Amino acid sequence: MPVPADRHFYLDPARCIGCNACVQACSECDTHKGVSMIQLDFVDRARSTQTVPVVCMHCDQPTCAEVCPADAIKRTEDGVVQTARKARCIACNNCVLACPFGVPKMHDEANLMMKCDMCYDRTSRGLKPMCASVCPSQALFFGTREEIEALRPASRPVDGFRFGAQVITTRVRMLVPKSFAEPLLAVTAPLESAAAVEALDPLLANLYQESES
Amino acid sequence: MDPVTTTPRSAPRSAGPIAWGVVATAALGALIVAGSRKLAHFDAALVAYTFSVLFATFGLTYRYAMWLKRPPTDFYWRRGWQVFLRRGGRGGRLGRLAGLARHAVSDLALNRFIFARDRLRGLTHVLILWGCLLAVAITFPLVFGWLAFESEPGDPGLYRVIVFGFPAFAFPSDSVLAFFLFHGLVWASFLVIAGVMLAMRRRMREEGAAALQSFVEDFLPLILLFAVSLTGLMLTASYTWMHGYAYDFLAILHAVTVIFTFLWLPFGKFFHVFQRPAQIAVRFYKEAGREAEPERCARCGHGFTSKMHSEDLIEVERRLGFDYRIDPGKAGRPDHYQRVCPPCRRALLAAAQGAAWSGVRGGTLVAPGAAPAHVNPGLGEGPLGRADAENFHG
């Protein structure tokens, strides 16, 4: 069964409190038992407690799948980019290094790339992915557009990201303020201009209550 | 540079792969004629099998050649041979030759990497692999006329083995060796059936497998292997215990299952048998990469993969139509996003969101280029192995 078309994953890293619940829940997923696929990083541990969870963004045109020499990564019709097919993956690391979001992991011993598949065993049955079902701050949210709009009246989702000259659109969406006028998030902006600096909202964002006022 | 949202790819031309398919099929045909001494030892009853193998040879060669035309496969194919045949390097060519044997035994013969995924899964695969290999080793030489058995003139109790038309050793037809030799396919079918049962059990019980499996990709190969093994066993049962009851029908049924499996080889899951040796080339490529200059992350400065791998990926992405170039006109800036390590890509993503919110929520700047760190690798999050530890500076 496909993942329902009206359900989407919404990512809001600024709300992450680094509780690790997603990491633990992820490892209980039946499609990659015992191994956690979510990436959870301190961005600048010396200066900030801000943590960043990143799941597979499920690109409409996945670079990982295109650069795979073994043709092991498939995108199903519901827009989910599946983890490597076990019979095909030759553990070359191309996907790990080419993913613009830095998501896939390599299990050396098993000669197998592993990555988030949006808990396909659950989402294809209408359930939430494990990480989104346990995230206490809703940095990871899975649901309908109406649900997220009711929860975050001052936010809007974007599904386009610019990396240098390349624009990637994704099934997973990231929340930005409604006042943010750009159609895309320019991920590589800090690398392109000395004027652009990387800004994060380390603690205030987590305490922030969103309202329309 | 204007952003691009699509990656136009033209379909690879198929003339070359068709030619390779014809050449490989013709070569096998010539070997069959030569090996059977101008068909003198060719068993005409097996001609349908022979033609199905010839078709499979064409299909497999065609698909393999088409596969090699994909830009990433083409790159790995050429680089794999380059790093294997190069002068020098750790251990030199002889060392790599020994490495080839070691990897072939570990990966291909023993399937140790599958046991690392799951022990029962490893056992399943080894049973199917060795059952199929044993069956192929017995049947293909017979079908091609390369191997034949003849009664020894003057002593009908002795069987003479004819290899490529040359008389080899002889053995009594009622010996233990004869029993094991003539029942080779029975032993092979036992291995395959046990493996298929274990695989079916997993596919029917595991929710993770159930979410992704399909009939054509995952069940059909198992059903085919089971059908070939079972119909083959029924032939043996028919002539051993049932005085040849329904033998002709069973022979046709067995032929149908085997021929369908051969014809299916190039199209479905069985093609992985021919793809899999590529992982040995990948091992040599990684070894060469570790001896070479590392790529340094353009953001945090940590070394991650090899510069060779990074440059190769840049070229592969270009050929695929992706354009991750960062404006190369600015001095001191990275020319390509490929030069940013995976953890810094995640940090940049978060920073882009932070920048979008900064006008609304305020925020604190983080140091540009600060190296991200996994929050709690000890709890299962973080690198899964050596490659991840290198690429995620874990």
CSV table of C-alpha atoms in Angstrom, one decimal, chain A residues 42 70 79 99 213:
chain,number,residue,atom,x,y,z
A,42,PHE,CA,25.0,19.1,17.8
A,70,ALA,CA,24.2,-1.0,-8.7
A,79,GLY,CA,7.4,9.5,-3.4
A,99,CYS,CA,23.2,12.9,-0.8
A,213,SER,CA,-0.5,37.7,16.9
